[in-house]
Amino acid sequence: MTGKKLRFALFILLAVIQLAVAAGAIIRSEISLRSGEVFRFKLQPVDPVDAFRGRYVALRFAVDRAPVAEGTPPLRQQKIFVPLVVDDEGFTIFGSVVLEEPESGAYLRLRSGGQFDDENGRPVVSLALPFQRYYMTEELAKEVDRSMWRRGQRPAWVTVRVRNGTGVIEDLFVDGQPVREWLADGGAEQPPAPVPTTEP
Amino acid sequence: MSKRSARWLLNELSGLVTDGVLDEATAEKLRARYQVADADSGARLAVMICAVFGALLIGAGVILLLAHNWEHLGRPARTVIAIFPLLVSQGLAGWVLVRKGESTAWREGSATMLALALAAAIALVDQTYHTGDDLESFLWRWSLLLAPLPWLLNSSSVAIIFLTSLTWWAGAARVDHLEVIWLWPLALAVVPHVVAVLRSDRRGLRAANLQWACAVFLCVAAGLGLEWRVPGLWILVYCGLFALMIAGGAAIRRDEEGLWRRPFEFVGVAGSLVLWLILSFDEPWRNIGWQHIHDNDRFHQAASLFDVVLAVGLPLAALAVVALILDRKRHSLQMFWVASVPLVAVVWPWVASGDTLDAKYVTALAFNILLLGVGIATIAYGVRGQNLGTVNLGMVVIAALVVVRFFDADLGFVAKGLAFILVGVGFLIANVIMSKRLRSAQRETP
C-alpha cells in the first residue's frame, strides 16, 4: 500500500471513530431516555456559561456522596456501581457502593471521587455525577437563574432516566413544575409550592 | 526554493555575469524563473491564510449558533444538525486528501473546518442530552479525536488547534485536581507532522508558526503537566527546558534570520531571563527537596516519577546538545545562556539537603551573579560581532536585574546602595580600559 493510500485508509478509520463517538453518545442517551427507569434527584441550581455548548443551569445535587460498605478496599478515582434507592419523599438517595455490576435493581456506573469519613465516622465516597448540566437557550437559562434566587430558593429536582448504569436527564423541575412551564406561569412571581412527596 | 534563497540568487546574478561564470541569456532565464516563483509564493500564502481564516470563522460561527440551543427543534432534528456538518467536513477533507493533496490552502482549510465541525458535533450531542460533564471532559474528547489529524491531513493549523485544546484541557483538569499525565503521550501526536514540515519547508511560514506553537506549548505544559509532589523540582525542569530550547534551537537552525523564525531560542532566552530573576530571590529556594515531599494519596505515583525523569532528563539533554552538537566558537553566546544548568545541578541538591540555613541565600546570590555575568557576556558578544540586537538583549538582562534588586524589600538600603555603586564602578573601569584599547588601536592604524 502506498503512503497516500495508507494515509487515506487511516483517515477513513479516524472519520468512522469520530462519527462513532458522536453517534454512540446519541444512541446511549436515546436508549436510556426511551426505556430507562425514572428517578428524581434533589438539587440546588445556579447558572454559568460554557463557550462551546452555550448556556446551562449547573446542577448541584443535594446528595453527592454514597456510603461505602465495611471491608471495601479504599476507593480512589475508580469505576464503581452505585445502587439507587428512593426515600420516603420520592427522591433518590444512594445505596452502598459496590465494585461489581449489580444483577438486579437500578444503579449508576460512575467514577468515584475521594473516600473520607462523614460526620458520624462512617466511610463515604464523593461522587461525580455525569449529569451536572442542564442546557437551555441563553434567555431561559438566565431567567431560571434570576427567578430561582428571588424570594428565596425554590425546591428543584431533575428527573433522570436510568438504564444499565447510564443516566440521562429528562427534565428539570422547579416548584413541582417542568422548568419551562414554571417560567411560562410567571416563574418566581408564583408563591412557592410545597414539595410533592409522591413517586415520580 | 525559499524566498530568501531566491532573493540571494537574484542578487548574485549580475556579479556572476560580470565574472563570466554565466552568460547573460542564462542569467535572464534564471531571473525570469525565480522572480515568478517569488511572486507566486506570496499569492499562494495569501490564499492559504484566507482558507484557514475562512474555515476558522465559519466553524466558530456554527459553534456559536449551536450554542444558542435551539431546543424547540427536538432531538431528532438536532441529532441531524450535529452529525451533518461533521459528515460534510469529513467528506471534504477526504476528497482533498485524495485529489488536492498538493494544495496547502485546500488542506489547511478543509482540516480546520473538520476540527471545528468535530467540536460542534460533540458539543451539540452533549447539549441535546445534557451529558458530557465539565469543559475539561469536552476538551479531552475533542483533543483525542483531533490527535491524528495534523499528520493525516498534513495540516499545521489543526496541529495548533490541537495543542491549544490539549493545553486548555490540562489547565482545566489541573484546576479540578485531576490527573494530567496523559498530556505528554497525546502531545507526541504532533511530532510526525512537525518533522514532515521541517523536512519539506523549513523556512516557510508553516514551519515558523508550528515551532512557535510547540515552544509555547512546552513552556506552559511543563508547568501544567508536573505533579508538583517534590517542592522545587520545577526549578530543575524549567532550567533544563529553557536551556534545551536555546541549545536545541541553535542546533536545528540552519541560517534562519530574525526572531520570528527562531521561536525556540526566543522563548528559551525570554523564559530563562524571567526564571533567573525569580530564582534570584531566596523565596523559591525555601523548603525544597525530598524532605518536604507531599505525602497524601492525591498524588499519582507514575506522574510523580515522570516529574523526576523530566527534572533529570531535560538538563542532561541540554548539556548533551551543548557538548555534542553545538560548535564552541560559533555558539559561544548559547554556551553562556545554558550556564544555569551546571549551576542548578550543584546548588539544588545543596539547598535541598537542608544542611545549612545560608544555602538559599547563597544560591539566590549565585543567580544574581549569573544574571550579571550572562548580561555582560551577551553585551561583549554583541559588541564584538557589531550586533545591536544582542547588545540590547544583554542590556535588558542587566536592566531587569537592576530594577528587581532596586525594589527588593528584603535587602537593606546600605547593602543595596554599596552593591549598586560597586557594580557601577566596575562598568566605569571597563569603559576606561576599553577606550584606552580603542585609542591605542587607532594609533597603531594611522
XYZ file of C-alpha atoms in Angstrom:
646
model
C 0.000 0.000 0.000
C 1.451 3.378 -0.941
C 1.872 6.177 1.596
C -1.055 8.141 0.213
C -3.397 5.159 0.214
C -2.392 4.209 3.748
C -2.962 7.768 4.894
C -6.395 7.820 3.275
C -7.311 4.463 4.860
C -6.229 5.743 8.269
C -8.203 8.933 7.711
C -11.335 6.908 6.910
C -10.760 4.919 10.098
C -10.422 8.134 12.122
C -13.531 9.618 10.470
C -15.504 6.492 11.418
C -14.241 6.737 15.012
C -15.198 10.422 15.155
C -18.696 9.612 13.899
C -18.967 6.588 16.195
C -18.124 8.674 19.265
C -20.835 11.208 18.420
C -23.363 8.568 17.340
C -22.560 6.324 20.323
C -23.353 9.145 22.740
C -26.643 9.764 20.923
C -27.651 6.077 20.906
C -26.714 5.507 24.562
C -28.719 8.548 25.623
C -31.711 7.657 23.446
C -31.877 4.098 24.849
C -31.815 5.413 28.415
C -34.415 8.089 27.653
C -36.771 5.678 25.858
C -36.625 2.681 28.173
C -34.907 3.795 31.394
C -36.491 3.914 34.841
C -37.280 7.431 36.167
C -35.536 8.783 39.278
C -35.815 12.189 40.927
C -32.609 13.850 42.169
C -32.993 16.811 44.537
C -30.748 19.764 43.701
C -29.678 23.368 44.164
C -29.135 25.190 40.814
C -27.079 28.193 39.625
C -26.181 29.453 36.106
C -22.790 29.887 34.411
C -21.934 29.706 30.719
C -19.885 27.320 28.548
C -18.182 28.809 25.491
C -18.800 25.746 23.325
C -22.091 24.374 24.426
C -23.956 27.502 25.376
C -25.857 28.430 28.497
C -26.775 25.856 31.045
C -28.094 25.541 34.558
C -25.321 23.981 36.649
C -26.888 21.277 38.773
C -25.619 20.880 42.297
C -27.086 17.809 43.886
C -28.357 17.814 47.449
C -26.887 14.308 47.893
C -23.481 13.881 46.250
C -21.878 11.080 48.267
C -22.555 7.395 48.798
C -21.826 5.118 51.763
C -19.033 2.567 51.423
C -19.663 -0.886 52.885
C -17.288 -2.307 55.528
C -14.483 -4.336 54.026
C -14.391 -2.467 50.687
C -10.787 -1.594 49.737
C -10.125 2.199 49.800
C -11.600 3.868 46.685
C -9.525 6.281 44.609
C -10.863 7.582 41.291
C -12.006 4.190 40.029
C -15.042 2.638 38.389
C -17.855 1.963 40.878
C -21.528 0.973 40.788
C -23.948 2.916 42.964
C -27.407 1.374 43.632
C -30.294 3.863 43.565
C -32.812 3.905 46.417
C -35.979 6.031 46.636
C -36.591 7.728 50.021
C -39.940 8.466 51.743
C -40.298 11.802 49.887
C -39.814 10.153 46.497
C -36.284 11.453 45.967
C -33.280 9.325 45.051
C -30.569 8.521 47.556
C -27.545 6.291 47.058
C -27.077 2.771 48.407
C -23.688 1.312 49.406
C -21.091 1.408 46.630
C -20.175 -1.906 45.009
C -17.300 -2.736 42.670
C -19.113 -5.376 40.590
C -22.082 -4.639 38.337
C -25.298 -5.390 40.337
C -27.507 -8.121 38.880
C -30.779 -6.501 39.904
C -32.155 -3.057 40.729
C -31.309 0.321 39.214
C -27.763 1.623 39.593
C -25.383 4.176 38.091
C -21.936 3.374 36.676
C -19.682 6.174 37.960
C -16.122 7.138 38.760
C -15.525 7.576 42.447
C -14.037 10.712 43.945
C -12.090 10.597 47.195
C -13.116 8.437 50.148
C -13.487 10.032 53.586
C -15.401 9.630 56.852
C -18.685 11.523 57.266
C -19.879 13.405 60.394
C -20.824 10.082 62.031
C -17.453 8.500 61.296
C -18.817 6.186 58.590
C -16.821 5.815 55.351
C -18.382 7.595 52.338
C -17.174 8.344 48.828
C -17.797 11.589 46.917
C -19.490 11.090 43.547
C -19.004 12.992 40.315
C -22.454 12.540 38.769
C -22.293 12.519 34.954
C -25.314 14.791 34.569
C -24.293 18.095 36.091
C -25.572 20.495 33.458
C -28.999 21.268 32.117
C -28.576 23.133 28.808
C -31.180 25.748 27.851
C -31.484 28.638 25.403
C -29.490 31.616 26.601
C -32.536 33.718 27.597
C -34.226 30.906 29.523
C -31.093 29.877 31.448
C -30.568 33.453 32.634
C -34.230 33.725 33.608
C -34.132 30.464 35.556
C -31.137 31.718 37.473
C -32.758 35.083 38.259
C -36.064 33.521 39.240
C -34.616 30.738 41.362
C -32.970 33.125 43.748
C -35.754 35.676 44.010
C -37.966 35.312 47.086
C -35.745 32.591 48.490
C -34.545 29.408 46.910
C -37.147 27.206 45.212
C -37.358 23.448 45.648
C -35.869 21.938 42.492
C -35.026 18.496 41.137
C -34.246 16.711 37.905
C -35.814 13.534 36.600
C -33.191 11.143 35.257
C -33.876 8.072 33.131
C -31.568 5.255 34.192
C -30.834 2.079 32.267
C -27.897 -0.322 32.529
C -25.895 2.080 34.655
C -26.334 5.084 32.312
C -28.425 8.038 33.463
C -29.730 10.763 31.144
C -31.558 13.883 32.340
C -35.150 14.055 31.205
C -36.356 17.315 32.678
C -35.672 19.988 35.255
C -38.473 20.752 37.751
C -38.904 23.870 39.874
C -41.733 24.208 42.419
C -43.110 20.896 41.172
C -43.466 22.049 37.522
C -41.262 21.376 34.478
C -38.989 24.417 34.296
C -40.389 25.789 31.017
C -43.985 25.620 32.298
C -42.885 27.187 35.556
C -41.312 30.108 33.686
C -44.362 30.442 31.436
C -46.618 30.632 34.513
C -44.672 33.556 35.914
C -41.632 31.859 37.493
C -40.685 33.428 40.790
C -43.866 35.553 40.852
C -45.782 32.439 41.956
C -45.851 31.526 45.641
C -43.526 28.590 46.392
C -45.334 25.262 46.192
C -44.866 22.527 48.809
C -42.566 19.695 47.743
C -44.716 16.808 46.455
C -43.929 13.557 48.159
C -45.451 11.187 45.628
C -43.479 8.809 43.452
C -42.469 10.279 40.056
C 13.490 27.234 -3.265
C 12.685 29.563 -0.365
C 12.090 33.263 -0.920
C 15.289 34.133 0.917
C 17.437 31.842 -1.189
C 15.754 33.086 -4.406
C 16.456 36.688 -3.427
C 20.100 35.813 -2.754
C 20.397 34.125 -6.154
C 18.845 37.112 -7.948
C 21.305 39.462 -6.227
C 24.247 37.286 -7.227
C 23.307 37.080 -10.923
C 24.847 40.350 -12.139
C 28.145 39.531 -10.378
C 28.187 36.056 -11.925
C 27.647 37.533 -15.396
C 30.420 40.119 -14.868
C 32.829 37.391 -13.706
C 31.982 35.329 -16.761
C 30.531 32.410 -14.789
C 27.153 32.768 -16.533
C 26.199 34.273 -19.853
C 23.508 36.985 -19.988
C 20.914 34.635 -21.541
C 21.184 32.080 -18.735
C 21.054 34.856 -16.143
C 17.912 36.208 -17.782
C 16.326 32.762 -17.716
C 17.152 32.362 -14.018
C 15.805 35.839 -13.295
C 12.507 35.032 -15.021
C 12.234 31.674 -13.289
C 12.818 32.831 -9.704
C 11.084 36.187 -9.826
C 7.905 34.418 -10.903
C 8.330 31.867 -8.126
C 8.752 34.704 -5.669
C 5.544 36.498 -6.660
C 3.729 33.181 -6.908
C 4.674 32.038 -3.396
C 3.291 35.299 -1.939
C -0.042 34.750 -3.656
C -0.161 31.126 -2.525
C 0.495 32.198 1.048
C -2.372 34.693 0.883
C -4.720 32.011 -0.479
C -3.754 29.665 2.363
C -4.246 32.325 5.044
C -7.686 33.178 3.605
C -8.663 29.484 3.516
C -7.653 28.916 7.147
C -9.339 32.031 8.477
C -12.438 31.412 6.379
C -12.777 27.885 7.770
C -11.958 29.049 11.279
C -14.573 31.804 11.284
C -17.308 29.693 9.668
C -16.633 26.817 12.071
C -16.617 29.110 15.081
C -19.833 30.729 13.832
C -21.518 27.312 13.581
C -20.434 26.507 17.154
C -21.878 29.810 18.390
C -25.150 29.250 16.517
C -25.468 25.781 18.034
C -24.571 27.102 21.480
C -27.720 29.246 21.359
C -29.550 25.963 21.993
C -32.441 25.541 19.552
C -34.314 23.284 21.959
C -37.666 23.655 20.199
C -36.227 21.756 17.196
C -36.486 18.465 19.057
C -33.948 15.695 19.479
C -34.063 14.042 16.010
C -33.527 17.349 14.154
C -30.704 18.353 16.477
C -29.040 14.980 16.004
C -29.018 15.558 12.259
C -27.651 19.092 12.734
C -24.863 17.682 14.914
C -23.776 14.919 12.565
C -24.342 16.587 9.166
C -21.567 19.257 9.294
C -19.187 16.593 10.588
C -20.005 14.264 7.698
C -19.658 17.065 5.135
C -16.287 18.199 6.536
C -15.046 14.620 6.656
C -16.082 14.149 3.034
C -14.375 17.379 2.022
C -11.177 16.527 3.914
C -11.139 13.023 2.385
C -11.626 14.445 -1.113
C -8.820 16.975 -0.548
C -6.555 14.199 0.709
C -7.057 12.202 -2.493
C -7.468 14.927 -5.135
C -5.968 18.157 -3.794
C -3.215 16.843 -1.516
C -0.650 19.214 -3.070
C -2.572 22.390 -2.265
C -1.690 23.783 1.155
C -4.698 26.111 1.094
C -7.171 23.258 0.478
C -5.518 21.023 3.064
C -5.327 23.627 5.813
C -8.805 24.989 5.106
C -10.619 21.640 4.993
C -8.733 20.295 8.028
C -9.572 23.394 10.082
C -13.215 23.040 9.076
C -13.199 19.370 10.142
C -11.603 20.185 13.512
C -14.331 22.714 14.268
C -17.174 20.563 12.895
C -15.992 17.843 15.257
C -16.145 20.267 18.187
C -19.633 21.356 17.110
C -20.863 17.746 16.859
C -19.576 16.736 20.302
C -20.924 19.947 21.825
C -24.386 19.624 20.292
C -24.795 15.998 21.384
C -23.743 16.991 24.917
C -26.186 19.891 24.837
C -29.108 17.871 23.489
C -28.800 15.112 26.099
C -27.410 17.211 28.978
C -24.459 14.826 29.122
C -20.731 15.186 28.756
C -19.764 16.667 32.105
C -17.424 19.630 32.503
C -15.500 21.669 29.951
C -12.396 19.543 30.534
C -14.264 16.382 29.551
C -15.316 18.088 26.319
C -11.772 19.315 25.592
C -10.331 15.886 26.345
C -12.667 14.090 23.913
C -12.039 16.757 21.278
C -8.240 16.533 21.686
C -8.302 12.737 21.474
C -10.298 12.760 18.235
C -8.143 15.567 16.769
C -4.779 13.978 17.606
C -4.137 12.029 14.358
C -5.457 14.821 12.062
C -2.336 17.046 11.807
C -0.303 14.170 10.387
C -3.092 12.528 8.360
C -4.145 15.747 6.627
C -0.717 17.443 6.825
C -2.276 20.469 8.490
C -0.369 22.864 10.731
C -3.429 24.883 11.677
C -5.062 21.755 13.126
C -1.793 20.981 14.926
C -2.009 24.416 16.557
C -5.721 23.946 17.385
C -4.888 20.526 18.856
C -2.062 21.854 21.043
C -4.284 24.710 22.228
C -7.137 22.382 23.108
C -4.763 19.991 24.880
C -3.193 22.795 26.931
C -6.617 24.180 27.791
C -7.715 20.709 28.910
C -4.620 20.306 31.101
C -5.275 23.700 32.687
C -8.943 22.914 33.361
C -8.083 19.441 34.702
C -5.387 20.915 36.968
C -7.888 23.321 38.495
C -10.098 20.334 39.364
C -7.134 18.309 40.734
C -7.431 15.691 38.015
C -4.633 13.581 36.577
C -2.913 15.172 33.562
C -0.101 12.703 32.869
C -1.718 11.797 29.515
C -0.822 15.274 28.297
C 2.657 14.123 27.224
C 1.912 10.969 25.224
C -1.008 12.679 23.486
C 1.110 15.736 22.605
C 3.548 13.407 20.820
C 0.870 13.082 18.125
C 2.090 16.347 16.531
C 5.714 15.183 16.261
C 5.376 13.338 12.896
C 3.723 16.419 11.392
C 6.372 18.799 12.770
C 9.142 16.578 11.391
C 7.435 16.425 7.991
C 7.018 20.222 7.767
C 10.589 20.914 8.907
C 11.845 18.499 6.263
C 9.784 19.866 3.400
C 9.714 23.615 4.074
C 11.995 24.621 6.927
C 11.957 28.341 6.193
C 8.262 28.647 5.390
C 5.509 30.279 7.392
C 4.061 26.933 8.479
C 7.374 25.772 9.956
C 7.810 29.025 11.885
C 4.232 29.005 13.229
C 4.442 25.351 14.208
C 7.680 25.903 16.076
C 6.127 28.829 17.916
C 3.154 26.707 18.903
C 5.437 23.919 20.123
C 7.705 26.298 22.058
C 4.795 27.996 23.834
C 3.064 24.652 24.421
C 6.176 23.142 26.033
C 6.584 26.217 28.202
C 3.011 26.066 29.546
C 2.667 22.276 29.548
C 5.841 21.795 31.609
C 4.102 23.641 34.433
C 0.663 22.090 33.960
C 1.953 18.559 33.387
C 4.034 18.422 36.548
C 2.631 16.593 39.559
C 4.346 19.091 41.942
C 4.878 16.434 44.573
C 8.506 17.261 45.367
C 8.712 21.006 46.090
C 11.281 22.827 43.948
C 11.564 20.176 41.259
C 10.090 22.733 38.848
C 13.325 24.736 39.109
C 15.299 21.870 37.563
C 12.594 21.190 34.966
C 12.363 24.795 33.758
C 16.137 25.461 33.854
C 16.616 22.319 31.771
C 13.728 23.095 29.413
C 14.824 26.652 28.594
C 18.464 25.599 28.211
C 17.383 22.796 25.888
C 15.272 25.249 23.851
C 18.253 27.602 23.456
C 20.785 24.865 22.633
C 18.374 22.737 20.590
C 17.036 25.799 18.730
C 20.591 26.781 17.775
C 21.391 23.197 16.780
C 18.446 22.752 14.399
C 18.784 26.258 12.942
C 20.403 26.492 9.557
C 20.656 30.169 8.706
C 17.220 31.464 9.673
C 17.401 35.129 10.497
C 15.073 37.206 12.595
C 13.352 36.383 15.869
C 10.130 35.162 14.224
C 11.969 32.252 12.648
C 13.800 31.251 15.832
C 10.957 30.667 18.304
C 12.726 28.055 20.451
C 15.692 30.321 21.076
C 13.421 33.322 21.676
C 11.167 31.518 24.165
C 14.209 29.871 25.798
C 16.014 33.185 26.323
C 12.905 35.082 27.479
C 11.929 32.193 29.765
C 15.441 31.920 31.209
C 15.535 35.624 31.972
C 12.218 35.514 33.869
C 13.137 32.252 35.621
C 16.546 33.506 36.748
C 15.031 36.738 38.054
C 12.576 34.661 40.122
C 15.418 32.444 41.350
C 17.478 35.490 42.337
C 15.140 35.788 45.343
C 15.545 33.389 48.271
C 11.793 32.664 48.432
C 11.677 29.920 45.699
C 14.532 28.116 47.436
C 12.667 27.731 50.738
C 11.529 24.253 51.776
C 12.510 22.429 48.585
C 13.582 18.834 48.101
C 12.701 15.348 49.235
C 12.489 16.293 52.908
C 9.386 18.341 52.124
C 7.709 15.824 49.820
C 3.893 15.981 49.845
C 2.615 12.689 51.116
C -1.048 12.027 50.567
C -2.893 9.901 48.065
C -3.923 12.859 45.933
C -0.631 12.300 44.089
C -0.189 9.829 41.321
C 2.827 7.517 41.594
C 3.685 7.314 37.877
C 3.194 11.058 37.372
C 5.485 11.837 40.323
C 8.109 9.572 38.843
C 7.764 11.288 35.483
C 8.478 14.640 37.197
C 11.824 13.219 38.308
C 12.511 11.951 34.788
C 11.893 15.471 33.424
C 13.925 17.137 36.179
C 16.943 14.957 35.427
C 16.389 14.356 31.713
C 15.867 17.932 30.466
C 19.078 19.416 31.972
C 21.051 16.359 30.819
C 19.596 16.651 27.306
C 20.550 20.341 27.223
C 24.106 19.524 28.274
C 24.270 16.716 25.712
C 23.232 19.078 22.900
C 25.821 21.644 24.025
C 28.587 19.045 24.294
C 27.856 17.002 21.193
C 26.199 19.251 18.605
C 26.986 22.907 19.223
C 30.171 24.418 17.862
C 32.067 26.092 20.722
C 33.224 29.043 18.626
C 30.098 29.728 16.596
C 27.695 29.183 19.512
C 29.650 30.784 22.351
C 26.659 33.024 23.184
C 24.408 29.981 23.629
C 27.042 28.482 25.934
C 26.606 31.409 28.354
C 22.825 31.084 28.265
C 22.842 27.419 29.327
C 25.121 28.198 32.279
C 22.182 27.857 34.676
C 22.155 24.075 34.134
C 25.516 23.297 35.788
C 24.683 25.944 38.403
C 21.374 24.338 39.484
C 22.949 20.885 39.275
C 25.250 21.982 42.111
C 23.043 24.292 44.177
C 19.699 22.440 44.018
C 20.923 19.293 45.851
C 22.852 21.525 48.259
C 19.789 23.598 49.221
C 17.538 20.502 49.187
C 19.817 18.623 51.583
C 18.907 21.398 54.046
C 22.173 21.290 55.986
C 22.711 24.996 56.332
C 20.322 27.909 56.615
C 22.517 30.088 54.429
C 22.314 27.803 51.400
C 19.239 29.501 49.939
C 20.722 32.997 50.324
C 23.997 31.936 48.713
C 22.027 30.315 45.869
C 19.925 33.437 45.315
C 23.165 35.451 45.245
C 24.603 32.971 42.724
C 21.673 33.667 40.378
C 22.271 37.418 40.721
C 25.873 36.849 39.693
C 24.721 34.580 36.852
C 22.384 37.289 35.512
C 25.109 39.921 35.749
C 27.679 37.613 34.136
C 25.420 36.488 31.287
C 24.302 40.106 30.734
C 27.908 41.332 30.435
C 28.930 38.357 28.270
C 25.967 38.990 25.941
C 26.855 42.677 25.588
C 30.502 41.785 24.921
C 29.479 39.214 22.310
C 27.187 41.741 20.628
C 29.862 44.454 20.627
C 32.416 42.090 19.111
C 30.015 40.963 16.381
C 28.622 44.502 15.852
C 25.138 43.097 16.503
C 22.866 45.696 18.046
C 20.102 43.198 18.914
C 22.485 41.100 21.018
C 23.880 44.194 22.764
C 20.324 45.235 23.610
C 19.498 41.766 24.938
C 22.469 41.991 27.310
C 21.369 45.446 28.425
C 17.815 44.191 29.045
C 19.228 41.413 31.272
C 21.248 43.839 33.372
C 18.478 46.460 33.462
C 15.948 43.821 34.641
C 18.345 42.676 37.343
C 18.930 46.273 38.475
C 15.196 47.050 38.620
C 14.370 43.872 40.547
C 17.163 44.415 43.076
C 16.406 48.148 43.435
C 12.873 47.357 44.600
C 13.832 44.207 46.555
C 12.464 44.901 50.043
C 14.444 42.096 51.697
C 17.782 43.867 51.308
C 18.954 46.781 53.452
C 19.328 50.173 51.754
C 23.004 50.421 52.703
C 23.858 46.966 51.293
C 21.896 47.675 48.094
C 23.481 51.111 47.713
C 27.006 49.751 48.142
C 26.383 46.882 45.704
C 24.997 49.265 43.085
C 27.977 51.627 43.459
C 30.401 48.704 43.238
C 28.877 47.337 40.027
C 28.647 50.869 38.599
C 32.370 51.426 39.312
C 33.048 48.105 37.573
C 31.276 49.330 34.434
C 33.215 52.636 34.511
C 36.541 50.799 34.854
C 35.557 48.598 31.907
C 34.709 51.762 29.995
C 38.153 53.309 30.738
C 40.026 50.118 29.783
C 38.100 49.752 26.535
C 38.549 53.366 25.459
C 42.309 53.083 26.155
C 42.441 49.995 23.963
C 40.424 51.749 21.276
C 42.817 54.736 21.296
C 45.913 52.542 21.095
C 44.324 50.568 18.263
C 43.599 53.827 16.402
C 47.212 54.973 16.937
C 48.534 51.708 15.512
C 46.441 52.048 12.348
C 47.043 55.579 11.067
